[in-house]
Amino acid sequence: DTGVSQDPRHKITKRGQNVTFRCDPISEHNRLYWYRQTLGQGPEFLTYFQNEAQLEKSRLLSDRFSAERPKGSFSTLEIQRTEQGDSAMYLCAGHGTLGNTIYFGEGSWLTVV
Amino acid sequence: GDSVTQMEGPVTLSEEAFLTINCTYTATGYPSLFWYVQYPGEGLQLLLKATKADDKGSNKGFEATYRKETTSFHLEKGSVQVSDSAVYFCALDNYGQNFVFGPGTRLSVLP
């Protein structure tokens, strides 16, 4: 158990709808990452937070995507006007102050139909 | 930019066979190197890591040695089990930048 939990685990939505995913890391994870993983591929970086500050965003993160970490604890990733190409697993990972390892949650599967 | 290359899968082995999954990287400086494992329908789990040249990471019978001269971090296990069937990802962390992952190598171990 990595201590990182994600919700929901699975989401099926119609094209054009908005979806939101939530990530709850443990309190020691001052840094939080979001990755996207499609079938047969490795995780692709989307964005990361240092506490509540969003420090880096990938060019994969189009303007339909927004991520927040309002109090430096949990984080949300919202996708507006979903497209079929958004179908993927969205992974959250936490990184603590000690060591340089990131710990992943179980992921949130998104299927856009 | 930084990148990680892994041998293409799938790799299919019989139980108790020797496993090698090759990983090479391109990065400036001295990144930390990792192997993560992903079982079906789950997130990634850290398998082992090495933070400097010549370090050997090991866990659950798996080993990998950080070779700076060849920019490699090959994963090995002397005797695989059916339960080792999963996808294995090599990754690097270059001092606080985002982690960069390879495409993954699927391993299937047959009884």
PDB file of C-alpha atoms in Angstrom:
ATOM      1  CA  ASP A   1       0.000   0.000   0.000  1.00  0.00           C
ATOM      2  CA  THR A   2       1.567   3.261  -1.188  1.00  0.00           C
ATOM      3  CA  GLY A   3      -0.833   5.458   0.752  1.00  0.00           C
ATOM      4  CA  VAL A   4      -1.981   7.198  -2.421  1.00  0.00           C
ATOM      5  CA  SER A   5      -5.658   6.714  -3.159  1.00  0.00           C
ATOM      6  CA  GLN A   6      -7.560   7.708  -6.278  1.00  0.00           C
ATOM      7  CA  ASP A   7     -11.251   8.075  -6.940  1.00  0.00           C
ATOM      8  CA  PRO A   8     -13.123   6.946  -8.930  1.00  0.00           C
ATOM      9  CA  ARG A   9     -11.284   3.852 -10.080  1.00  0.00           C
ATOM     10  CA  HIS A  10     -13.367   3.624 -13.221  1.00  0.00           C
ATOM     11  CA  LYS A  11     -15.409   6.214 -15.090  1.00  0.00           C
ATOM     12  CA  ILE A  12     -17.396   5.836 -18.295  1.00  0.00           C
ATOM     13  CA  THR A  13     -18.631   9.077 -19.776  1.00  0.00           C
ATOM     14  CA  LYS A  14     -20.154  10.340 -22.955  1.00  0.00           C
ATOM     15  CA  ARG A  15     -18.128  12.509 -25.279  1.00  0.00           C
ATOM     16  CA  GLY A  16     -18.502  16.161 -24.406  1.00  0.00           C
ATOM     17  CA  GLN A  17     -19.118  15.606 -20.698  1.00  0.00           C
ATOM     18  CA  ASN A  18     -16.827  16.837 -17.941  1.00  0.00           C
ATOM     19  CA  VAL A  19     -15.109  14.469 -15.537  1.00  0.00           C
ATOM     20  CA  THR A  20     -13.116  15.007 -12.368  1.00  0.00           C
ATOM     21  CA  PHE A  21     -10.647  12.688 -10.689  1.00  0.00           C
ATOM     22  CA  ARG A  22      -9.416  13.009  -7.146  1.00  0.00           C
ATOM     23  CA  CYS A  23      -6.105  11.977  -5.611  1.00  0.00           C
ATOM     24  CA  ASP A  24      -5.353  11.743  -1.896  1.00  0.00           C
ATOM     25  CA  PRO A  25      -1.673  11.303  -1.094  1.00  0.00           C
ATOM     26  CA  ILE A  26      -0.273  10.841   2.386  1.00  0.00           C
ATOM     27  CA  SER A  27       0.631  13.953   4.353  1.00  0.00           C
ATOM     28  CA  GLU A  28       4.376  13.476   3.758  1.00  0.00           C
ATOM     29  CA  HIS A  29       3.950  13.771  -0.004  1.00  0.00           C
ATOM     30  CA  ASN A  30       4.736  17.425  -0.541  1.00  0.00           C
ATOM     31  CA  ARG A  31       5.080  16.825  -4.256  1.00  0.00           C
ATOM     32  CA  LEU A  32       2.228  15.339  -6.297  1.00  0.00           C
ATOM     33  CA  TYR A  33       2.281  14.220  -9.914  1.00  0.00           C
ATOM     34  CA  TRP A  34      -0.366  13.375 -12.515  1.00  0.00           C
ATOM     35  CA  TYR A  35       0.436  11.010 -15.352  1.00  0.00           C
ATOM     36  CA  ARG A  36      -1.617   9.551 -18.195  1.00  0.00           C
ATOM     37  CA  GLN A  37      -1.164   6.005 -19.432  1.00  0.00           C
ATOM     38  CA  THR A  38      -2.707   4.515 -22.546  1.00  0.00           C
ATOM     39  CA  LEU A  39      -2.790   0.818 -23.354  1.00  0.00           C
ATOM     40  CA  GLY A  40       0.636  -0.606 -24.076  1.00  0.00           C
ATOM     41  CA  GLN A  41       2.457   2.599 -23.230  1.00  0.00           C
ATOM     42  CA  GLY A  42       4.404   3.939 -20.311  1.00  0.00           C
ATOM     43  CA  PRO A  43       3.079   6.757 -18.128  1.00  0.00           C
ATOM     44  CA  GLU A  44       3.271  10.216 -19.702  1.00  0.00           C
ATOM     45  CA  PHE A  45       3.820  13.213 -17.473  1.00  0.00           C
ATOM     46  CA  LEU A  46       0.980  15.724 -17.259  1.00  0.00           C
ATOM     47  CA  THR A  47       1.721  18.045 -14.358  1.00  0.00           C
ATOM     48  CA  TYR A  48       3.100  18.264 -10.848  1.00  0.00           C
ATOM     49  CA  PHE A  49       2.594  20.277  -7.676  1.00  0.00           C
ATOM     50  CA  GLN A  50       4.982  21.275  -4.938  1.00  0.00           C
ATOM     51  CA  ASN A  51       2.561  21.679  -2.057  1.00  0.00           C
ATOM     52  CA  GLU A  52      -0.220  23.834  -3.528  1.00  0.00           C
ATOM     53  CA  ALA A  53       1.861  25.365  -6.314  1.00  0.00           C
ATOM     54  CA  GLN A  54       1.577  23.890  -9.811  1.00  0.00           C
ATOM     55  CA  LEU A  55       5.174  24.040 -10.988  1.00  0.00           C
ATOM     56  CA  GLU A  56       5.191  22.317 -14.355  1.00  0.00           C
ATOM     57  CA  LYS A  57       2.682  21.385 -17.009  1.00  0.00           C
ATOM     58  CA  SER A  58       3.263  19.153 -20.003  1.00  0.00           C
ATOM     59  CA  ARG A  59       2.184  20.275 -23.430  1.00  0.00           C
ATOM     60  CA  LEU A  60      -0.066  17.193 -23.286  1.00  0.00           C
ATOM     61  CA  LEU A  61      -2.190  19.147 -20.842  1.00  0.00           C
ATOM     62  CA  SER A  62      -4.472  20.976 -23.242  1.00  0.00           C
ATOM     63  CA  ASP A  63      -6.709  23.816 -22.110  1.00  0.00           C
ATOM     64  CA  ARG A  64      -9.495  21.286 -21.519  1.00  0.00           C
ATOM     65  CA  PHE A  65      -7.462  19.882 -18.630  1.00  0.00           C
ATOM     66  CA  SER A  66      -7.084  21.600 -15.298  1.00  0.00           C
ATOM     67  CA  ALA A  67      -5.507  20.399 -12.088  1.00  0.00           C
ATOM     68  CA  GLU A  68      -5.631  21.862  -8.609  1.00  0.00           C
ATOM     69  CA  ARG A  69      -4.199  21.151  -5.208  1.00  0.00           C
ATOM     70  CA  PRO A  70      -5.883  23.841  -3.127  1.00  0.00           C
ATOM     71  CA  LYS A  71      -4.435  23.158   0.307  1.00  0.00           C
ATOM     72  CA  GLY A  72      -1.387  21.172  -0.627  1.00  0.00           C
ATOM     73  CA  SER A  73      -3.107  17.927   0.322  1.00  0.00           C
ATOM     74  CA  PHE A  74      -5.551  16.255  -2.089  1.00  0.00           C
ATOM     75  CA  SER A  75      -5.570  17.098  -5.782  1.00  0.00           C
ATOM     76  CA  THR A  76      -8.168  17.070  -8.537  1.00  0.00           C
ATOM     77  CA  LEU A  77      -7.782  16.652 -12.270  1.00  0.00           C
ATOM     78  CA  GLU A  78     -10.695  17.870 -14.365  1.00  0.00           C
ATOM     79  CA  ILE A  79     -11.210  17.174 -18.042  1.00  0.00           C
ATOM     80  CA  GLN A  80     -13.780  19.352 -19.775  1.00  0.00           C
ATOM     81  CA  ARG A  81     -15.606  18.452 -22.974  1.00  0.00           C
ATOM     82  CA  THR A  82     -14.124  14.968 -23.033  1.00  0.00           C
ATOM     83  CA  GLU A  83     -13.034  13.411 -26.317  1.00  0.00           C
ATOM     84  CA  GLN A  84     -12.532   9.761 -27.195  1.00  0.00           C
ATOM     85  CA  GLY A  85      -8.785  10.351 -27.255  1.00  0.00           C
ATOM     86  CA  ASP A  86      -8.932  11.153 -23.543  1.00  0.00           C
ATOM     87  CA  SER A  87      -9.661   7.491 -22.788  1.00  0.00           C
ATOM     88  CA  ALA A  88      -6.745   6.348 -20.651  1.00  0.00           C
ATOM     89  CA  MET A  89      -5.711   5.587 -17.114  1.00  0.00           C
ATOM     90  CA  TYR A  90      -4.893   8.671 -15.069  1.00  0.00           C
ATOM     91  CA  LEU A  91      -2.265   8.018 -12.455  1.00  0.00           C
ATOM     92  CA  CYS A  92      -1.460  10.100  -9.429  1.00  0.00           C
ATOM     93  CA  ALA A  93       1.848   9.787  -7.603  1.00  0.00           C
ATOM     94  CA  GLY A  94       3.209  11.259  -4.403  1.00  0.00           C
ATOM     95  CA  HIS A  95       6.790  12.187  -3.602  1.00  0.00           C
ATOM     96  CA  GLY A  96       7.968  12.764  -0.072  1.00  0.00           C
ATOM     97  CA  THR A  97      10.615  14.960   1.432  1.00  0.00           C
ATOM     98  CA  LEU A  98      12.947  12.042   2.001  1.00  0.00           C
ATOM     99  CA  GLY A  99      14.361  10.054  -0.858  1.00  0.00           C
ATOM    100  CA  ASN A 100      13.607  10.541  -4.510  1.00  0.00           C
ATOM    101  CA  THR A 101      10.967   7.898  -5.129  1.00  0.00           C
ATOM    102  CA  ILE A 102       7.433   8.471  -6.328  1.00  0.00           C
ATOM    103  CA  TYR A 103       4.607   6.241  -5.166  1.00  0.00           C
ATOM    104  CA  PHE A 104       1.631   5.666  -7.411  1.00  0.00           C
ATOM    105  CA  GLY A 105      -2.017   5.245  -6.660  1.00  0.00           C
ATOM    106  CA  GLU A 106      -4.082   2.528  -8.305  1.00  0.00           C
ATOM    107  CA  GLY A 107      -5.117   4.826 -11.135  1.00  0.00           C
ATOM    108  CA  SER A 108      -8.432   6.044 -12.507  1.00  0.00           C
ATOM    109  CA  TRP A 109      -9.613   4.481 -15.735  1.00  0.00           C
ATOM    110  CA  LEU A 110     -11.512   6.796 -18.067  1.00  0.00           C
ATOM    111  CA  THR A 111     -13.519   5.505 -21.008  1.00  0.00           C
ATOM    112  CA  VAL A 112     -15.129   8.108 -23.277  1.00  0.00           C
ATOM    113  CA  VAL A 113     -17.887   6.691 -25.472  1.00  0.00           C
TER     114      VAL A 113
ATOM    115  CA  GLY B   1      15.359  15.851 -23.393  1.00  0.00           C
ATOM    116  CA  ASP B   2      15.744  12.900 -21.104  1.00  0.00           C
ATOM    117  CA  SER B   3      14.538   9.536 -22.381  1.00  0.00           C
ATOM    118  CA  VAL B   4      14.420   5.844 -21.519  1.00  0.00           C
ATOM    119  CA  THR B   5      14.540   2.948 -23.954  1.00  0.00           C
ATOM    120  CA  GLN B   6      13.555  -0.620 -23.109  1.00  0.00           C
ATOM    121  CA  MET B   7      13.673  -3.872 -24.996  1.00  0.00           C
ATOM    122  CA  GLU B   8      10.456  -4.599 -26.777  1.00  0.00           C
ATOM    123  CA  GLY B   9       8.204  -7.269 -25.454  1.00  0.00           C
ATOM    124  CA  PRO B  10       6.466  -9.403 -24.921  1.00  0.00           C
ATOM    125  CA  VAL B  11       9.005 -11.609 -23.229  1.00  0.00           C
ATOM    126  CA  THR B  12       7.777 -15.155 -22.651  1.00  0.00           C
ATOM    127  CA  LEU B  13       9.722 -17.473 -20.357  1.00  0.00           C
ATOM    128  CA  SER B  14       9.212 -20.766 -18.637  1.00  0.00           C
ATOM    129  CA  GLU B  15       9.136 -20.872 -14.866  1.00  0.00           C
ATOM    130  CA  GLU B  16      12.626 -20.885 -13.290  1.00  0.00           C
ATOM    131  CA  ALA B  17      14.239 -19.381 -16.405  1.00  0.00           C
ATOM    132  CA  PHE B  18      16.702 -16.488 -16.194  1.00  0.00           C
ATOM    133  CA  LEU B  19      15.320 -13.043 -16.966  1.00  0.00           C
ATOM    134  CA  THR B  20      16.996 -10.002 -18.453  1.00  0.00           C
ATOM    135  CA  ILE B  21      15.123  -6.882 -19.525  1.00  0.00           C
ATOM    136  CA  ASN B  22      17.379  -4.269 -21.079  1.00  0.00           C
ATOM    137  CA  CYS B  23      17.073  -0.580 -20.274  1.00  0.00           C
ATOM    138  CA  THR B  24      19.199   2.309 -21.506  1.00  0.00           C
ATOM    139  CA  TYR B  25      18.758   5.986 -20.852  1.00  0.00           C
ATOM    140  CA  THR B  26      19.701   9.402 -22.168  1.00  0.00           C
ATOM    141  CA  ALA B  27      20.027  12.186 -19.639  1.00  0.00           C
ATOM    142  CA  THR B  28      22.222  15.071 -18.668  1.00  0.00           C
ATOM    143  CA  GLY B  29      23.916  14.833 -15.317  1.00  0.00           C
ATOM    144  CA  TYR B  30      23.458  11.920 -12.960  1.00  0.00           C
ATOM    145  CA  PRO B  31      19.862  10.751 -12.757  1.00  0.00           C
ATOM    146  CA  SER B  32      18.447   8.223 -10.335  1.00  0.00           C
ATOM    147  CA  LEU B  33      17.184   5.055 -12.008  1.00  0.00           C
ATOM    148  CA  PHE B  34      14.173   2.940 -11.177  1.00  0.00           C
ATOM    149  CA  TRP B  35      12.276  -0.174 -12.122  1.00  0.00           C
ATOM    150  CA  TYR B  36       8.530  -0.185 -11.559  1.00  0.00           C
ATOM    151  CA  VAL B  37       6.176  -3.146 -12.047  1.00  0.00           C
ATOM    152  CA  GLN B  38       2.540  -3.020 -13.049  1.00  0.00           C
ATOM    153  CA  TYR B  39       0.143  -5.910 -12.570  1.00  0.00           C
ATOM    154  CA  PRO B  40      -3.058  -6.047 -14.629  1.00  0.00           C
ATOM    155  CA  GLY B  41      -5.526  -3.299 -13.757  1.00  0.00           C
ATOM    156  CA  GLU B  42      -3.289  -1.756 -11.123  1.00  0.00           C
ATOM    157  CA  GLY B  43      -1.020   1.236 -10.711  1.00  0.00           C
ATOM    158  CA  LEU B  44       2.763   1.088 -10.785  1.00  0.00           C
ATOM    159  CA  GLN B  45       4.709  -0.297  -7.851  1.00  0.00           C
ATOM    160  CA  LEU B  46       8.335   0.510  -7.148  1.00  0.00           C
ATOM    161  CA  LEU B  47      10.442  -2.605  -7.605  1.00  0.00           C
ATOM    162  CA  LEU B  48      13.971  -1.263  -7.045  1.00  0.00           C
ATOM    163  CA  LYS B  49      16.126   1.802  -7.549  1.00  0.00           C
ATOM    164  CA  ALA B  50      19.727   3.017  -7.724  1.00  0.00           C
ATOM    165  CA  THR B  51      20.844   6.573  -7.158  1.00  0.00           C
ATOM    166  CA  LYS B  52      24.454   6.634  -8.340  1.00  0.00           C
ATOM    167  CA  ALA B  53      26.862   4.880 -10.631  1.00  0.00           C
ATOM    168  CA  ASP B  54      27.716   1.259  -9.741  1.00  0.00           C
ATOM    169  CA  ASP B  55      24.869   1.072  -7.225  1.00  0.00           C
ATOM    170  CA  LYS B  56      22.914  -2.161  -7.337  1.00  0.00           C
ATOM    171  CA  GLY B  57      19.223  -2.098  -6.545  1.00  0.00           C
ATOM    172  CA  SER B  58      17.589  -5.335  -5.478  1.00  0.00           C
ATOM    173  CA  ASN B  59      14.208  -6.560  -4.314  1.00  0.00           C
ATOM    174  CA  LYS B  60      12.250  -9.844  -4.433  1.00  0.00           C
ATOM    175  CA  GLY B  61      15.081 -11.581  -6.294  1.00  0.00           C
ATOM    176  CA  PHE B  62      15.302  -8.863  -8.955  1.00  0.00           C
ATOM    177  CA  GLU B  63      18.528  -6.894  -9.419  1.00  0.00           C
ATOM    178  CA  ALA B  64      19.745  -4.021 -11.558  1.00  0.00           C
ATOM    179  CA  THR B  65      23.108  -2.239 -11.587  1.00  0.00           C
ATOM    180  CA  TYR B  66      23.540   1.426 -12.534  1.00  0.00           C
ATOM    181  CA  ARG B  67      26.127   1.461 -15.320  1.00  0.00           C
ATOM    182  CA  LYS B  68      27.067   5.006 -16.179  1.00  0.00           C
ATOM    183  CA  GLU B  69      29.622   4.044 -18.801  1.00  0.00           C
ATOM    184  CA  THR B  70      26.973   2.253 -20.844  1.00  0.00           C
ATOM    185  CA  THR B  71      24.029   4.380 -19.598  1.00  0.00           C
ATOM    186  CA  SER B  72      22.176   1.184 -18.740  1.00  0.00           C
ATOM    187  CA  PHE B  73      20.113  -0.288 -15.923  1.00  0.00           C
ATOM    188  CA  HIS B  74      19.225  -3.813 -17.006  1.00  0.00           C
ATOM    189  CA  LEU B  75      16.807  -5.806 -14.860  1.00  0.00           C
ATOM    190  CA  GLU B  76      17.705  -9.412 -14.013  1.00  0.00           C
ATOM    191  CA  LYS B  77      16.264 -12.279 -12.047  1.00  0.00           C
ATOM    192  CA  GLY B  78      17.821 -15.694 -11.735  1.00  0.00           C
ATOM    193  CA  SER B  79      14.637 -17.763 -11.586  1.00  0.00           C
ATOM    194  CA  VAL B  80      11.287 -16.292 -12.583  1.00  0.00           C
ATOM    195  CA  GLN B  81       7.925 -17.417 -11.247  1.00  0.00           C
ATOM    196  CA  VAL B  82       4.467 -17.321 -12.780  1.00  0.00           C
ATOM    197  CA  SER B  83       3.609 -14.573 -10.291  1.00  0.00           C
ATOM    198  CA  ASP B  84       6.265 -12.335 -11.901  1.00  0.00           C
ATOM    199  CA  SER B  85       4.090 -11.966 -15.003  1.00  0.00           C
ATOM    200  CA  ALA B  86       3.510  -8.231 -15.337  1.00  0.00           C
ATOM    201  CA  VAL B  87       4.682  -5.158 -17.230  1.00  0.00           C
ATOM    202  CA  TYR B  88       8.029  -3.733 -16.166  1.00  0.00           C
ATOM    203  CA  PHE B  89       8.916  -0.052 -16.595  1.00  0.00           C
ATOM    204  CA  CYS B  90      12.350   1.477 -16.420  1.00  0.00           C
ATOM    205  CA  ALA B  91      12.385   5.128 -15.327  1.00  0.00           C
ATOM    206  CA  LEU B  92      14.706   7.974 -14.433  1.00  0.00           C
ATOM    207  CA  ASP B  93      14.491  11.017 -12.200  1.00  0.00           C
ATOM    208  CA  ASN B  94      16.829  13.825 -13.060  1.00  0.00           C
ATOM    209  CA  TYR B  95      16.991  15.847  -9.892  1.00  0.00           C
ATOM    210  CA  GLY B  96      13.517  17.066  -9.292  1.00  0.00           C
ATOM    211  CA  GLN B  97      12.320  17.123 -12.856  1.00  0.00           C
ATOM    212  CA  ASN B  98       9.444  14.881 -13.700  1.00  0.00           C
ATOM    213  CA  PHE B  99      10.044  11.139 -13.798  1.00  0.00           C
ATOM    214  CA  VAL B 100      10.534   9.813 -17.330  1.00  0.00           C
ATOM    215  CA  PHE B 101       9.334   6.298 -18.080  1.00  0.00           C
ATOM    216  CA  GLY B 102      10.179   3.808 -20.772  1.00  0.00           C
ATOM    217  CA  PRO B 103       7.391   2.178 -22.812  1.00  0.00           C
ATOM    218  CA  GLY B 104       7.318  -0.946 -20.649  1.00  0.00           C
ATOM    219  CA  THR B 105       8.143  -4.596 -21.294  1.00  0.00           C
ATOM    220  CA  ARG B 106       5.470  -7.221 -20.805  1.00  0.00           C
ATOM    221  CA  LEU B 107       6.687 -10.440 -19.192  1.00  0.00           C
ATOM    222  CA  SER B 108       4.721 -13.669 -19.342  1.00  0.00           C
ATOM    223  CA  VAL B 109       5.964 -16.633 -17.329  1.00  0.00           C
ATOM    224  CA  LEU B 110       4.522 -20.017 -18.228  1.00  0.00           C
ATOM    225  CA  PRO B 111       4.226 -22.857 -15.711  1.00  0.00           C
TER     226      PRO B 111
END
